[in-house]
Coordinates of N, CA and C in Angstrom, one line a residue:
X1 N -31.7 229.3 14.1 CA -32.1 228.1 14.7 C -33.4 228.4 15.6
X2 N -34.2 227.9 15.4 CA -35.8 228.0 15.9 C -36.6 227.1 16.4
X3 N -36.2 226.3 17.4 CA -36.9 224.8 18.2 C -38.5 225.8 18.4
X4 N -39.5 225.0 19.0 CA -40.4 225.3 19.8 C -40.0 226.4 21.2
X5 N -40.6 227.3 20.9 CA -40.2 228.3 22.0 C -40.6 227.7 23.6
X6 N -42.1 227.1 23.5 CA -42.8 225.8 24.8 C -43.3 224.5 24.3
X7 N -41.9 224.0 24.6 CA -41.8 222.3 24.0 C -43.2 222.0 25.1
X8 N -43.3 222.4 26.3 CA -44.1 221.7 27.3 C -45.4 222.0 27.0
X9 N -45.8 222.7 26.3 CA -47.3 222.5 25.9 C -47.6 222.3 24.9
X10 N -46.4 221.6 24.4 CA -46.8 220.6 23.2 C -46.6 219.1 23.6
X11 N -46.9 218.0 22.7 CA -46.9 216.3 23.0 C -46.2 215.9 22.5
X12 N -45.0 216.9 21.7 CA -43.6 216.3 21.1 C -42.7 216.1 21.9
X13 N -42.1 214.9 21.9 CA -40.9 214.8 22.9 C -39.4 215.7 22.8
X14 N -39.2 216.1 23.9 CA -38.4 217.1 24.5 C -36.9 216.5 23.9
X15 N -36.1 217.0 23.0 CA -35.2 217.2 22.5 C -34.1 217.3 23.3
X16 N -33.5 216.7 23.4 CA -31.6 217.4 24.4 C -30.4 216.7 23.4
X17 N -29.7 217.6 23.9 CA -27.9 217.4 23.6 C -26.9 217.9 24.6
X18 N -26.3 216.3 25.2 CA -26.0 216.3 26.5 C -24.7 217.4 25.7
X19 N -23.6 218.0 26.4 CA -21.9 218.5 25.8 C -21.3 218.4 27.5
X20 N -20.3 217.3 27.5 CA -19.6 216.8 28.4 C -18.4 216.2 28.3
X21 N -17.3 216.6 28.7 CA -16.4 215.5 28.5 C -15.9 214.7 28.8
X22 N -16.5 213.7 29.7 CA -16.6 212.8 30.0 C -17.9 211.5 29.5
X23 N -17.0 210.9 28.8 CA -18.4 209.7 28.0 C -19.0 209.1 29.2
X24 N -18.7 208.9 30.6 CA -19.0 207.8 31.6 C -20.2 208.5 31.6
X25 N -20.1 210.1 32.3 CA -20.9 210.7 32.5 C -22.0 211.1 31.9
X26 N -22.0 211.1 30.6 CA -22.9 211.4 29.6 C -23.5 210.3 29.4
X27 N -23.1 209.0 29.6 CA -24.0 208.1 29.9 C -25.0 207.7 30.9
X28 N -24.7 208.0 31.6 CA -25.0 208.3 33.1 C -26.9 209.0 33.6
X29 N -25.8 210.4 32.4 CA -27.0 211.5 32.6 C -28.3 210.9 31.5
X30 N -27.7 210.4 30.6 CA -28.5 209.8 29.8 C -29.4 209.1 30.6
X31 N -29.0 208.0 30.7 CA -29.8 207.0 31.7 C -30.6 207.6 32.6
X32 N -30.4 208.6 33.4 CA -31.1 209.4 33.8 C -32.3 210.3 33.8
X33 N -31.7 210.6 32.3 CA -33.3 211.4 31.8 C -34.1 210.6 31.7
X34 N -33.7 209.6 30.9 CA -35.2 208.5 31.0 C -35.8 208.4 31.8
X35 N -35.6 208.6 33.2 CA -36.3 208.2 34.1 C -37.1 209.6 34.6
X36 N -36.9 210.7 34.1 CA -37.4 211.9 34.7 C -38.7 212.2 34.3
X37 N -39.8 212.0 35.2 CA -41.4 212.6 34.8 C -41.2 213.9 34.3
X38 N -42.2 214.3 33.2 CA -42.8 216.0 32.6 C -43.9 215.5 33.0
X39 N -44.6 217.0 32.5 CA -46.5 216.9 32.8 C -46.5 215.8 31.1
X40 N -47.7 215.7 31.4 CA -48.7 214.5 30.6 C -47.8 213.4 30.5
X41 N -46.6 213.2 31.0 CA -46.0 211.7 30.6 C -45.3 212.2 29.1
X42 N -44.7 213.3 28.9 CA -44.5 213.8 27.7 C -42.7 213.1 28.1
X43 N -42.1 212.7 26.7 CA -40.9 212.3 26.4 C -39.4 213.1 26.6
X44 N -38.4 212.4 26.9 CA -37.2 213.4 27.0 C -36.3 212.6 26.3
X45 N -36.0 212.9 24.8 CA -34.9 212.2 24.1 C -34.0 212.6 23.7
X46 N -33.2 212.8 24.1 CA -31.7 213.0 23.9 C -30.8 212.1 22.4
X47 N -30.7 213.5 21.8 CA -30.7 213.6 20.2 C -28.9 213.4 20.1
X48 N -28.2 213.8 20.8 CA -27.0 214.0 20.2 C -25.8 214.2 21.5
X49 N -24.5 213.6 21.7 CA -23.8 213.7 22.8 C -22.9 214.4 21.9
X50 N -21.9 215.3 23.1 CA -20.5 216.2 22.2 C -19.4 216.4 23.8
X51 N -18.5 216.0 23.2 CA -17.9 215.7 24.1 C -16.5 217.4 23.8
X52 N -16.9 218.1 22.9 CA -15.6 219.4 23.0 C -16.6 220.2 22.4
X53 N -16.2 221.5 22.4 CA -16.7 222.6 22.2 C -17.2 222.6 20.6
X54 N -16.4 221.9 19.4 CA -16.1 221.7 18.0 C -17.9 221.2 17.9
X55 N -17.5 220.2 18.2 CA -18.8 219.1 18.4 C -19.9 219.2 19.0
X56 N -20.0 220.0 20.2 CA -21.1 220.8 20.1 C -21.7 222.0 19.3
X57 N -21.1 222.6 19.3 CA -21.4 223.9 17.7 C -22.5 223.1 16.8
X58 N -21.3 222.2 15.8 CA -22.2 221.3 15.2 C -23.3 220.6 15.3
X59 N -23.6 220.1 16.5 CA -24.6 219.2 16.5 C -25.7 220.4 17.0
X60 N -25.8 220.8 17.6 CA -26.6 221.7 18.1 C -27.4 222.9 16.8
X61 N -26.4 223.4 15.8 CA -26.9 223.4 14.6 C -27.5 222.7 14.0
X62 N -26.9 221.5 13.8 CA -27.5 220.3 13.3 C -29.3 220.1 13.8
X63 N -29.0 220.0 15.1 CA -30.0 219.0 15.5 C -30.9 220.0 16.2
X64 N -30.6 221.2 16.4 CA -31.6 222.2 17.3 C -32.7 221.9 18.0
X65 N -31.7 220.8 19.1 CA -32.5 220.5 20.4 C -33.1 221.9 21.0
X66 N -34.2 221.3 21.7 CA -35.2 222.5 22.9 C -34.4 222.6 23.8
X67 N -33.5 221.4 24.3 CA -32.5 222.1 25.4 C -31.0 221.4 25.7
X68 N -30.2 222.4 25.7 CA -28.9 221.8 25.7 C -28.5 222.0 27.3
X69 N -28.2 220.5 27.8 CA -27.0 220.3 29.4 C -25.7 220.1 29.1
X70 N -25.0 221.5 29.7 CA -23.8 221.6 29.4 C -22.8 222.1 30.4
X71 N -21.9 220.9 30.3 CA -20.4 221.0 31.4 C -19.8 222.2 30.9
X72 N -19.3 223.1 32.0 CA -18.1 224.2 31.7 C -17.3 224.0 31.5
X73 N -16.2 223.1 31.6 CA -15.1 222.4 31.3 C -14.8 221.7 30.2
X74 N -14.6 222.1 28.9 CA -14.7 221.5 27.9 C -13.4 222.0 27.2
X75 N -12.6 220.6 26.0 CA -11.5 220.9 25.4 C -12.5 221.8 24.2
X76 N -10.8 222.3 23.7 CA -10.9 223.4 23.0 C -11.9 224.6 22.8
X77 N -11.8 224.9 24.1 CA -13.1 225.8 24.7 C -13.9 225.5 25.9
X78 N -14.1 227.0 26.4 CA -15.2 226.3 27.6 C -16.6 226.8 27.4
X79 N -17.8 226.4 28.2 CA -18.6 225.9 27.8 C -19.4 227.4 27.7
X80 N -18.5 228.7 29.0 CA -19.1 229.9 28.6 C -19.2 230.4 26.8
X81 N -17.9 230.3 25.9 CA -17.6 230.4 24.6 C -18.3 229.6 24.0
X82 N -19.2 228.5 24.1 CA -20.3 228.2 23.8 C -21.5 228.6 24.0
X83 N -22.4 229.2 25.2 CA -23.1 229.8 25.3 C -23.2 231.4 24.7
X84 N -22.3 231.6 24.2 CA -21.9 233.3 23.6 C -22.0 232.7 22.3
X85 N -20.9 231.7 21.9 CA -21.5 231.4 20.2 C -22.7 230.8 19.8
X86 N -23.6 230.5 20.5 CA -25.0 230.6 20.6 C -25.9 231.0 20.3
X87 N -25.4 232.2 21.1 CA -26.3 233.4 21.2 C -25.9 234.3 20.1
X88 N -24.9 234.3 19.3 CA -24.3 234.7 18.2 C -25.0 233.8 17.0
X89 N -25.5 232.7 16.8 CA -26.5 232.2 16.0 C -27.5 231.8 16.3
X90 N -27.7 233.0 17.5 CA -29.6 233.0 17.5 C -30.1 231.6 17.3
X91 N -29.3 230.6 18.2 CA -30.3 229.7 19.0 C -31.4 230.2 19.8
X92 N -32.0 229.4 19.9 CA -33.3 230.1 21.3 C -34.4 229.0 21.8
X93 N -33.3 228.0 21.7 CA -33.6 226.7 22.5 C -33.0 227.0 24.1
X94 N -33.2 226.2 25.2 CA -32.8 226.3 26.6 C -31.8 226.0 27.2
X95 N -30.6 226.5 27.4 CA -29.6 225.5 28.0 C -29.5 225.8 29.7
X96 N -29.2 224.6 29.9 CA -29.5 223.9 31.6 C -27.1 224.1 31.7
X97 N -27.2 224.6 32.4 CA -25.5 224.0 32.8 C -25.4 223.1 34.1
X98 N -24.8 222.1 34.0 CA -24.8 221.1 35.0 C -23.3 221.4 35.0
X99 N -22.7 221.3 36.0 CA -20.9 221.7 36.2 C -20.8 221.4 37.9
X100 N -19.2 220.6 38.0 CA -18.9 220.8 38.8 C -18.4 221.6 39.6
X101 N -17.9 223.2 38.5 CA -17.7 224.1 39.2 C -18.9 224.9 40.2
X102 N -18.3 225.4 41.4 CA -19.5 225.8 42.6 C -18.7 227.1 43.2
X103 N -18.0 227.6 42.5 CA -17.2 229.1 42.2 C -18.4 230.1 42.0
X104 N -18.7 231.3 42.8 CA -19.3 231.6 42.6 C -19.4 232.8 40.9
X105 N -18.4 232.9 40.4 CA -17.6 233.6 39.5 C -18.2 232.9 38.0
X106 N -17.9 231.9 38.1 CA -18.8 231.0 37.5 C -20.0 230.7 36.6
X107 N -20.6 230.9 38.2 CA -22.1 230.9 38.1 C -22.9 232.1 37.5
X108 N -22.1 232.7 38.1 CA -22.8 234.6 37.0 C -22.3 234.9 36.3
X109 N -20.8 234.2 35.7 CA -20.6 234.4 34.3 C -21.4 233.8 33.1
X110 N -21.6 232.7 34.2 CA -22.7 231.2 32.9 C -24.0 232.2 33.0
X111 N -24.6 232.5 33.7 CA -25.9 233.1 33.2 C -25.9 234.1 32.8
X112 N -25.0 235.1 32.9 CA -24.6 236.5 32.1 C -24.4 235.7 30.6
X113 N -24.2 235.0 30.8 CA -23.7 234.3 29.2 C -25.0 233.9 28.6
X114 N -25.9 233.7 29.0 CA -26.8 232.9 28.3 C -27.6 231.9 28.8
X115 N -27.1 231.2 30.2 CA -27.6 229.9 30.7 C -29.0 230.1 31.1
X116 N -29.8 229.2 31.0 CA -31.0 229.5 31.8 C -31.5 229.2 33.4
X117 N -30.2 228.0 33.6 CA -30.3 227.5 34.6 C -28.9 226.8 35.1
X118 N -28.8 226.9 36.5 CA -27.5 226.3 36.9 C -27.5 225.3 37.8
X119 N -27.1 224.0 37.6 CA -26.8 223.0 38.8 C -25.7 222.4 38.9
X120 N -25.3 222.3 40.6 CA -24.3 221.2 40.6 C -24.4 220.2 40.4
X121 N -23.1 219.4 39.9 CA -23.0 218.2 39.8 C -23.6 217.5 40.9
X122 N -23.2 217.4 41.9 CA -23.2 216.7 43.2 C -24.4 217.1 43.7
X123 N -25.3 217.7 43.4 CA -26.8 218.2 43.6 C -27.8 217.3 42.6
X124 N -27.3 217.1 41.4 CA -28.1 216.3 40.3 C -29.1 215.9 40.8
X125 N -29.2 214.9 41.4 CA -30.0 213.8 41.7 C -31.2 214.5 42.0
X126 N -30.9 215.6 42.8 CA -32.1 216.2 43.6 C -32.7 217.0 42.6
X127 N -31.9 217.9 41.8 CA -32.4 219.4 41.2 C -32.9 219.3 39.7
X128 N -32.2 218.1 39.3 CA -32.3 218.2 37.8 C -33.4 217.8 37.1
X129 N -34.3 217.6 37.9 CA -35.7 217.0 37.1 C -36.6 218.4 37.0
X130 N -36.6 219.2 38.3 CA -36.9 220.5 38.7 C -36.4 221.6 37.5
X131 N -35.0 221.1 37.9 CA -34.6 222.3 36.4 C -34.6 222.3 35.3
X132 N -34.9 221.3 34.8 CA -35.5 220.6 33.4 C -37.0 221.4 33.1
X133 N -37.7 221.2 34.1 CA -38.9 221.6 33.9 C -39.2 222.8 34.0
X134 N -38.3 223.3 34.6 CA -38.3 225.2 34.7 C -37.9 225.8 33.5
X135 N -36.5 225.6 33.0 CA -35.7 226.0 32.2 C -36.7 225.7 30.6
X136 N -37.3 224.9 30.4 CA -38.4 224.4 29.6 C -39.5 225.1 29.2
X137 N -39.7 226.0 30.6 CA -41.2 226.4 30.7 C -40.6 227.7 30.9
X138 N -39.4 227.8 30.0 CA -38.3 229.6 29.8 C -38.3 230.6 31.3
X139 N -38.3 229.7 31.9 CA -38.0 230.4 33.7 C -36.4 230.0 34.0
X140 N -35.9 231.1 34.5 CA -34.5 230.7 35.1 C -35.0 230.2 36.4
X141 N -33.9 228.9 36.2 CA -33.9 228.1 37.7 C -32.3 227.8 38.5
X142 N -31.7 228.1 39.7 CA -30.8 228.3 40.2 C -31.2 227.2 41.7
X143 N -30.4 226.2 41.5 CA -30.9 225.0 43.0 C -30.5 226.3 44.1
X144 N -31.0 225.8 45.4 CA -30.9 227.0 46.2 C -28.9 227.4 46.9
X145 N -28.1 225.9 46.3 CA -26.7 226.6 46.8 C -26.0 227.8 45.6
X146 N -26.8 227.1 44.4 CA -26.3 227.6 43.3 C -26.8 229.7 43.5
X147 N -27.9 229.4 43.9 CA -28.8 230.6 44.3 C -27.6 231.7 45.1
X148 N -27.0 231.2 46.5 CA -26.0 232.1 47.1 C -25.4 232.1 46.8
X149 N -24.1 231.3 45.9 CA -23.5 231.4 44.7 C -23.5 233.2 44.0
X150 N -24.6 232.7 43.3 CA -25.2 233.9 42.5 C -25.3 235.1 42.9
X151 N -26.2 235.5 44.0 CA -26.2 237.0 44.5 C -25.5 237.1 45.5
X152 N -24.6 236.3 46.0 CA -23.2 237.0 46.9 C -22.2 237.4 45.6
X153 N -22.3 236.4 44.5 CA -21.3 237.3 43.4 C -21.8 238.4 42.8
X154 N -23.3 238.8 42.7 CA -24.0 240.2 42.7 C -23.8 241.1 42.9
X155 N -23.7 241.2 44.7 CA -23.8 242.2 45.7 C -22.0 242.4 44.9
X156 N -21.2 241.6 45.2 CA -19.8 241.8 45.4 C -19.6 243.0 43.9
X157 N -19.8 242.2 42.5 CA -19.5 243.2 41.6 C -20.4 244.6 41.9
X158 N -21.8 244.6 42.1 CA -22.2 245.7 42.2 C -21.0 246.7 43.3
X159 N -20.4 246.1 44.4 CA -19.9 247.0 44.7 C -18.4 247.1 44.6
X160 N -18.1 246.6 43.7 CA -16.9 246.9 42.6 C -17.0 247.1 41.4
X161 N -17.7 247.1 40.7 CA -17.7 247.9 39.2 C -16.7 248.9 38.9
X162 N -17.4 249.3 39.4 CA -16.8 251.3 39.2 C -15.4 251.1 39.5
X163 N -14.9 250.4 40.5 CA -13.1 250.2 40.8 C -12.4 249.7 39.4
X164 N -13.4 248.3 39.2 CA -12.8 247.8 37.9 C -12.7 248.7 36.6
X165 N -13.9 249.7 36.6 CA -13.7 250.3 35.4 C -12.6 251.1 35.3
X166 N -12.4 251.8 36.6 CA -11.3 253.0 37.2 C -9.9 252.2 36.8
X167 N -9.7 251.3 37.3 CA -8.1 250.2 37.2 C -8.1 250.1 35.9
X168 N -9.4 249.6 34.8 CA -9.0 248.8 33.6 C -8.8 250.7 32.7
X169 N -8.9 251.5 33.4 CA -9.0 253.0 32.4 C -10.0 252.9 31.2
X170 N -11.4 252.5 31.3 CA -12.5 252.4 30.2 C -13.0 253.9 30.3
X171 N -13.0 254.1 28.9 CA -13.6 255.6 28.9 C -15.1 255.3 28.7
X172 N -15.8 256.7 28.8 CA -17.5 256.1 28.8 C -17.4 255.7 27.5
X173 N -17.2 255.8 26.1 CA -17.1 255.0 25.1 C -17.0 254.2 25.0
X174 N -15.8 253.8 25.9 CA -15.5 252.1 25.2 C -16.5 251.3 26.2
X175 N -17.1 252.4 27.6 CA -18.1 251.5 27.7 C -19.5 251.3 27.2
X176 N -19.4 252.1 26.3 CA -20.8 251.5 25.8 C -20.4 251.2 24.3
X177 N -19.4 251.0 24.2 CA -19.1 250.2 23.0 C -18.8 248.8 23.4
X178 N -18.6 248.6 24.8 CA -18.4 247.1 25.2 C -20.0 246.5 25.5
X179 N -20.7 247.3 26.3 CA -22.2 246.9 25.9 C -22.6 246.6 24.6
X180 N -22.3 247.5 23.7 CA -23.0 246.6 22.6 C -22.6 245.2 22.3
X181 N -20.9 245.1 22.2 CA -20.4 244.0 21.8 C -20.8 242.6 22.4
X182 N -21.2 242.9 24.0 CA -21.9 241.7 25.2 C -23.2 241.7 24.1
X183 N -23.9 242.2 23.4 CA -25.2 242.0 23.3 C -25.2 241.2 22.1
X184 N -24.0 241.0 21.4 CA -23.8 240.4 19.9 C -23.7 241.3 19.1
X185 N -23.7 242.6 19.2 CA -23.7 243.6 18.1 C -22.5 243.3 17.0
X186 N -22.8 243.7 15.7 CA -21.8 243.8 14.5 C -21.0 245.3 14.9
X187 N -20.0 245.7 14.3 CA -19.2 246.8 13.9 C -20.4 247.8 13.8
X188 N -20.8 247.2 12.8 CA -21.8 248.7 12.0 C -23.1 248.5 12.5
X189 N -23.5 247.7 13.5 CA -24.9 247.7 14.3 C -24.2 248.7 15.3
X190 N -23.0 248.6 15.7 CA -22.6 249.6 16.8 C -22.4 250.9 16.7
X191 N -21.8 250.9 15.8 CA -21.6 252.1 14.6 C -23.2 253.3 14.7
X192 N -24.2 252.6 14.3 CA -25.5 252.9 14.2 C -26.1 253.8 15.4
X193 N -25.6 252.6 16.4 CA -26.2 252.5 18.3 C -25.8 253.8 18.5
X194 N -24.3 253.7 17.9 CA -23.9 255.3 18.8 C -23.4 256.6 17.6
X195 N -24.1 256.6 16.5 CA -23.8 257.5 15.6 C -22.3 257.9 15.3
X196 N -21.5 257.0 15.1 CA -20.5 257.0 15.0 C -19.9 256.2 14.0
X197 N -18.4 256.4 12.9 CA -18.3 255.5 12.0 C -17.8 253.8 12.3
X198 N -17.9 253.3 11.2 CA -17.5 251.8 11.5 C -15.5 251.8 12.0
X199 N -14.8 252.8 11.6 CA -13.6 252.8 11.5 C -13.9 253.5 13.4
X200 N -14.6 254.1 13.7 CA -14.0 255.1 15.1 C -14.8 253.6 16.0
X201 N -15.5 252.8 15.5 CA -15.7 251.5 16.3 C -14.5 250.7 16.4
X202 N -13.8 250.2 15.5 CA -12.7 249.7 15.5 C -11.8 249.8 16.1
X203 N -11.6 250.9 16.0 CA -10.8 251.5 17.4 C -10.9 251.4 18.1
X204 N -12.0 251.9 18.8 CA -12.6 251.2 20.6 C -12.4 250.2 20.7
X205 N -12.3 249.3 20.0 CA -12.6 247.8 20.1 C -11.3 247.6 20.1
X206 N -10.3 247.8 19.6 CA -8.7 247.8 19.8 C -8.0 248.0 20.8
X207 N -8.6 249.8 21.6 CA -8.5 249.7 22.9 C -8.9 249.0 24.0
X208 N -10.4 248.7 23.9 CA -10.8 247.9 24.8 C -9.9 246.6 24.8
X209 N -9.5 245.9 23.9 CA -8.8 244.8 23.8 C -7.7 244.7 24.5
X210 N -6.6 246.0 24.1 CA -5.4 245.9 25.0 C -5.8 246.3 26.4
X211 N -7.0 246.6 26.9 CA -7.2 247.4 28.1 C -7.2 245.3 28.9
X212 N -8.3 245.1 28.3 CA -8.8 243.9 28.8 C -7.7 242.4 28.7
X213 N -6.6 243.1 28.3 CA -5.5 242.0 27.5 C -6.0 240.5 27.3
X214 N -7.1 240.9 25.5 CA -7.3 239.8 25.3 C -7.3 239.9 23.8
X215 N -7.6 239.4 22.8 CA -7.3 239.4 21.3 C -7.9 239.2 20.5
X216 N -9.6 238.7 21.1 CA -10.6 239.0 19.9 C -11.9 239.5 20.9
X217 N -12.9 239.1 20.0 CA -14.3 239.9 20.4 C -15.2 238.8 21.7
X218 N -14.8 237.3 21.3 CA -15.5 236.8 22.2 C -14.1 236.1 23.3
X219 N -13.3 236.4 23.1 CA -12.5 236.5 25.0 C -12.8 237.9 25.3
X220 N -13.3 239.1 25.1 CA -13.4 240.7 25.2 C -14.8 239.9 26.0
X221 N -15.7 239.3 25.5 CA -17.2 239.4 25.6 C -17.4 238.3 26.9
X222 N -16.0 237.8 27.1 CA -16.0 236.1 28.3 C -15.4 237.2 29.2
X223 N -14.4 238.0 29.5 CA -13.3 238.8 30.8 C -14.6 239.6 30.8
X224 N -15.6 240.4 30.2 CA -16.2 241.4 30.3 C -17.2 241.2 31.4
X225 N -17.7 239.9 31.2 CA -19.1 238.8 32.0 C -18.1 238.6 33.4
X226 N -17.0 238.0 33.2 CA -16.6 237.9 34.5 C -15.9 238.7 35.0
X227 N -15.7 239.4 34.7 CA -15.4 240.9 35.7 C -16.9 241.8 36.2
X228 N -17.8 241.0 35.6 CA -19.1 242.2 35.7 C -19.0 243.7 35.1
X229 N -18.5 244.0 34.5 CA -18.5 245.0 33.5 C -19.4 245.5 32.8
X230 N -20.2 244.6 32.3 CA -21.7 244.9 31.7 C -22.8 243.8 32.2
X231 N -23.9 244.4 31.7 CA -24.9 243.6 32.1 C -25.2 243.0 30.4
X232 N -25.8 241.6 30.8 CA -26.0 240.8 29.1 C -27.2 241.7 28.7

């Protein structure tokens, strides 16, 4: 999937697909964009609503908006396992997360994941024309509560890492076999990374699983981000 890398220096109107599950709300936001200035008086059309995780995938394939606003709180998946299956098909359109969550846990898992920008709900009014236009012009934008949010959950993992690694028993292998897997890596791209076979990957990836008690590659790749274990 290949949108315009800078919709804003072009005169094509700006593409979105709201993913929320709430229809009130996605009406709402709708209504809303319409009203938001870009430079030259350039357009904001919102191509496609998805109310679960299913339905985003799809449309978002489908319709490969420039930029996807997206709730964390979504059925059959949340909206980080969207941002990871994303990035797993090399989208490289913008996504904006708008969420009620204000956890700071959250917030640096969604941008570890992929987000480009983070606002609260209850901030909207103020931030979202701003972050539109940032996130657009491929700048990360964080409104300023979302901002302390963010690097007080920084500071905190940086100075817990190394405990978590020590507790979860990661050997230096499986940690940099879990780096690759945060980066999207295949079996045998990992394989490659660390001169090793596809079967002695497997295995790490088995360990790491029961280490992390979870049961595939992208809950491994969601506890990894929110524990701060790797960097994306």
């Amino acid at each position: 999937m290949r949108p315009e890398p800078t919709p804003l220096l072009t005169h094509e109107p700006i593409t979105v697909v709201l993913v929320d599950d709430e229809p009130q709300f996605r009406a709402g936001l709708r209504s809303l964009l319409g009203f938001y200035p870009l430079p030259d008086n350039q357009a904001i059309r919102v191509v496609g609503e998805a109310g679960n995780l299913t339905q985003a995938l799809d449309l978002i394939e489908t319709l490969n908006p420039h930029l996807v606003v997206l709730d964390l709180e979504l059925p059959e998946g949340s909206g980080i396992e969207l941002l990871i299956r994303l990035r797993e098909k090399d989208y490289t359109g913008q996504v904006l997360v708008l969420s009620a969550h204000e956890e700071a846990q959250w917030v640096f898992t969604a941008m570890q994941a992929g987000a480009k920008g983070y606002v609260f709900k209850e901030t909207a009014g103020t931030h979202l024309a701003t972050a539109i236009q940032a996130v657009l012009a491929e700048q990360v934008y964080l409104s300023p509560e979302v901002a302390t949010c963010f690097f007080e959950r920084f500071q905190f993992l940086n100075q817990n890492t190394l405990q978590l690694v020590r507790d979860l028993d990661l050997t230096d292998r499986e940690q940099e076999v879990l780096h690759w897997l945060v980066q999207g890596e295949s079996n045998s791209a990992i394989a490659a990374h660390l001169y090793v076979t596809v079967a002695t990957v497997k295995a790490h990836l088995t360990s790491i699983f029961e280490k992390l008690a979870v049961s595939n590659r992208t809950q491994a790749i969601v506890k990894a981000l929110r524990l701060g274990l790797v960097q994306k």
